[in-house]
XYZ file of C-alpha atoms in Angstrom:
249
model
C 43.024 -8.534 39.821
C 46.316 -10.006 40.852
C 49.424 -9.704 38.768
C 51.475 -12.905 39.430
C 54.432 -13.023 36.935
C 55.449 -16.569 36.507
C 59.160 -15.753 36.137
C 60.558 -18.897 37.957
C 62.806 -16.465 39.845
C 64.170 -15.203 36.569
C 64.093 -11.785 34.866
C 66.579 -12.482 32.133
C 69.273 -10.216 30.649
C 70.100 -9.449 27.043
C 66.898 -7.577 25.970
C 68.553 -6.194 22.837
C 67.019 -5.755 19.311
C 67.679 -7.558 16.080
C 71.033 -9.237 15.827
C 73.723 -9.940 13.113
C 76.222 -12.705 13.005
C 79.559 -11.657 14.405
C 78.027 -8.723 16.473
C 78.907 -10.233 19.722
C 80.943 -8.452 22.449
C 84.621 -8.659 22.105
C 84.801 -11.201 25.021
C 83.045 -13.728 22.781
C 85.771 -16.125 21.336
C 85.729 -17.131 17.641
C 84.839 -20.830 18.160
C 81.776 -19.738 20.244
C 80.941 -17.201 17.565
C 80.939 -19.930 14.874
C 78.701 -22.091 16.886
C 76.319 -19.199 17.513
C 76.257 -18.423 13.798
C 75.344 -22.091 13.114
C 72.441 -21.898 15.520
C 71.073 -18.865 13.856
C 71.245 -20.316 10.449
C 69.502 -23.624 11.658
C 66.705 -21.546 13.058
C 65.976 -19.566 10.015
C 68.712 -16.918 9.529
C 69.283 -13.273 10.501
C 67.057 -11.946 7.722
C 64.170 -14.244 8.804
C 64.496 -13.154 12.413
C 64.722 -9.485 11.606
C 61.947 -9.673 9.019
C 59.418 -11.550 11.383
C 57.060 -8.811 12.888
C 54.930 -10.556 15.413
C 55.678 -13.213 17.899
C 52.975 -14.806 20.140
C 53.295 -17.486 22.831
C 51.726 -18.721 26.162
C 54.109 -18.604 28.924
C 53.802 -21.788 30.979
C 49.910 -21.566 30.690
C 49.886 -18.483 32.799
C 50.602 -15.349 30.434
C 49.737 -15.039 26.757
C 51.545 -12.305 24.926
C 51.913 -10.908 21.418
C 55.093 -8.951 20.671
C 55.352 -6.423 17.712
C 59.108 -6.467 17.071
C 58.811 -3.444 14.679
C 56.923 -1.050 17.044
C 57.679 -2.526 20.365
C 53.995 -2.799 21.057
C 53.276 -5.570 23.597
C 49.780 -7.240 24.238
C 49.711 -9.172 27.436
C 47.063 -11.304 29.177
C 46.825 -13.117 32.441
C 43.645 -14.441 34.069
C 41.135 -11.498 33.896
C 43.919 -8.879 33.250
C 44.873 -7.543 29.713
C 47.587 -4.964 29.097
C 48.531 -3.093 25.992
C 52.060 -1.454 26.480
C 54.861 -0.005 24.468
C 58.359 -1.252 25.260
C 59.907 1.983 23.909
C 57.842 4.484 25.619
C 57.040 2.413 28.769
C 53.468 3.573 28.503
C 50.237 1.625 28.288
C 46.882 0.740 29.636
C 45.672 -2.251 31.800
C 42.225 -3.600 31.784
C 40.301 -6.044 34.122
C 37.226 -7.649 32.573
C 37.398 -4.908 29.832
C 37.520 -2.064 32.396
C 40.524 0.411 32.379
C 42.215 0.226 35.703
C 45.521 1.796 34.603
C 45.273 4.484 37.257
C 44.642 2.194 40.157
C 47.465 0.784 42.280
C 46.625 -2.690 40.966
C 46.959 -1.258 37.283
C 50.125 0.475 38.013
C 51.538 -2.621 39.565
C 50.908 -4.500 36.301
C 52.268 -1.617 34.113
C 55.545 -1.643 36.328
C 56.007 -5.274 35.707
C 55.408 -5.515 31.941
C 58.934 -4.553 30.824
C 60.522 -7.254 32.947
C 57.841 -9.672 31.992
C 58.659 -9.179 28.335
C 62.386 -9.441 29.010
C 61.888 -12.726 30.810
C 59.225 -14.304 28.792
C 60.569 -13.415 25.259
C 64.089 -14.615 26.217
C 62.624 -17.973 27.095
C 61.246 -18.051 23.544
C 63.945 -16.549 21.538
C 67.279 -16.883 23.259
C 69.036 -18.845 20.476
C 68.496 -15.745 18.105
C 70.170 -13.558 20.686
C 73.356 -15.253 21.431
C 75.383 -12.559 19.729
C 73.537 -9.558 20.964
C 75.667 -6.574 22.229
C 76.603 -7.156 25.742
C 76.432 -10.944 25.601
C 79.760 -12.719 26.108
C 80.085 -16.102 24.798
C 82.801 -18.785 25.509
C 83.348 -22.100 23.961
C 83.396 -24.584 26.947
C 84.041 -27.727 24.758
C 82.284 -30.782 23.808
C 79.516 -32.167 26.075
C 76.288 -34.326 26.183
C 72.765 -33.209 26.719
C 70.838 -34.905 29.477
C 69.320 -37.083 26.752
C 72.837 -38.140 25.653
C 73.154 -36.165 22.371
C 76.652 -34.960 21.595
C 76.646 -31.151 21.844
C 78.890 -28.065 21.798
C 78.782 -26.337 25.159
C 78.609 -22.392 25.122
C 79.107 -20.409 28.242
C 77.072 -17.119 28.293
C 77.467 -14.105 30.518
C 76.303 -10.468 30.301
C 77.849 -7.111 30.527
C 75.792 -3.929 31.429
C 72.730 -5.228 29.723
C 69.261 -6.524 30.521
C 67.524 -6.740 33.991
C 69.842 -9.327 35.694
C 73.263 -9.198 34.208
C 74.699 -11.275 37.143
C 73.128 -14.438 35.638
C 75.094 -16.900 33.508
C 74.079 -19.734 31.287
C 75.290 -22.889 29.655
C 73.859 -23.400 26.306
C 74.013 -26.941 24.621
C 74.046 -26.901 20.790
C 73.268 -30.175 19.160
C 76.238 -31.127 16.999
C 74.018 -32.913 14.362
C 71.458 -30.338 13.904
C 72.987 -27.068 15.011
C 69.902 -26.410 17.230
C 69.842 -25.424 20.952
C 69.020 -28.699 22.729
C 69.297 -27.527 26.359
C 70.260 -24.631 28.584
C 71.313 -24.361 32.278
C 70.559 -21.370 34.341
C 72.916 -20.050 37.070
C 71.546 -17.098 39.173
C 74.993 -15.791 39.794
C 78.011 -16.074 37.394
C 80.020 -17.575 40.243
C 77.584 -20.405 41.027
C 79.054 -23.864 40.634
C 75.720 -25.598 40.031
C 72.809 -24.472 38.067
C 69.391 -23.679 39.476
C 67.850 -25.717 36.755
C 68.616 -27.407 33.441
C 65.993 -27.537 30.815
C 65.472 -29.025 27.269
C 64.828 -26.837 24.261
C 62.866 -29.232 21.987
C 59.581 -29.681 20.090
C 60.809 -27.437 17.332
C 58.260 -26.487 14.673
C 58.463 -23.923 11.836
C 56.384 -20.863 12.353
C 56.716 -18.533 9.295
C 60.264 -18.427 8.351
C 61.587 -19.341 11.896
C 62.181 -22.619 13.759
C 61.008 -22.042 17.413
C 60.975 -24.612 20.161
C 58.069 -25.201 22.537
C 59.507 -27.797 24.919
C 61.192 -26.546 28.164
C 61.023 -29.848 30.180
C 63.334 -30.498 33.069
C 64.820 -33.956 33.518
C 61.555 -35.601 34.812
C 59.060 -32.765 34.578
C 57.415 -32.002 31.339
C 56.706 -28.289 30.410
C 56.107 -26.411 27.264
C 54.791 -23.258 25.623
C 51.448 -23.356 23.865
C 50.050 -21.148 21.197
C 53.554 -20.372 19.612
C 53.099 -18.339 16.493
C 54.921 -15.963 14.243
C 53.084 -13.582 11.792
C 53.520 -10.699 9.554
C 50.027 -9.286 9.853
C 47.286 -9.295 12.688
C 43.546 -8.684 12.502
C 42.676 -5.205 13.270
C 42.426 -4.183 16.887
C 44.440 -7.080 18.425
C 47.282 -5.007 19.913
C 44.716 -2.564 21.465
C 42.012 -4.958 22.592
C 40.830 -4.489 26.214
C 39.729 -8.127 26.349
C 41.425 -11.337 25.555
C 42.013 -11.983 22.020
C 41.849 -15.192 19.863
C 45.095 -16.914 20.192
C 47.289 -16.707 16.998
C 47.851 -19.723 14.934
């Protein structure tokens, strides 16, 4: 009954709600904002993002989750553990092989980690939709190229009083031809000169009204999310199931 968050040393910032073009913090410059607006449109648009109710994905083969964007309900699975939790109330239940262990130390450890897990795991899935969330500061760093050689607009991203680790910063590379995020680089501290990693955002596919990317490979290390899905409805009982559920398609 171990809870082993596969966070890659990362509990990301900017866990805000739905976003609107132009709602970035005042420190975001107009050129960066324009690039972010283009990303939003390329991935489906503000209305499509706000109207999509459920997102589901497997986080690097270790954690499967379903997030209800409307209610804040979060269904999470890893190994023999299942948790049903509400991100707003910070309340929930944890099960091991169908047995409620919420009151045990092991269960409480899972519950304590679920909000950071959602912050981290959801940001790895939906970061391009959240470039202009309140507290996110964007700067336009000029033209660049991805590690695959594609011409890109480079955005710098820092955070102000939001999220779990606001000391992080990122560089986000937006493909000039498609308007899609092709790559990001993660810096644990805003003052770091070199990133801790650089990963692709690729293998885009349409899920409902949204374009979502499954690929997160490093330069020579393949990595991807499986079971990425978006839905407006779910079968009865999914978000309260004490046992693993059938993966959404």
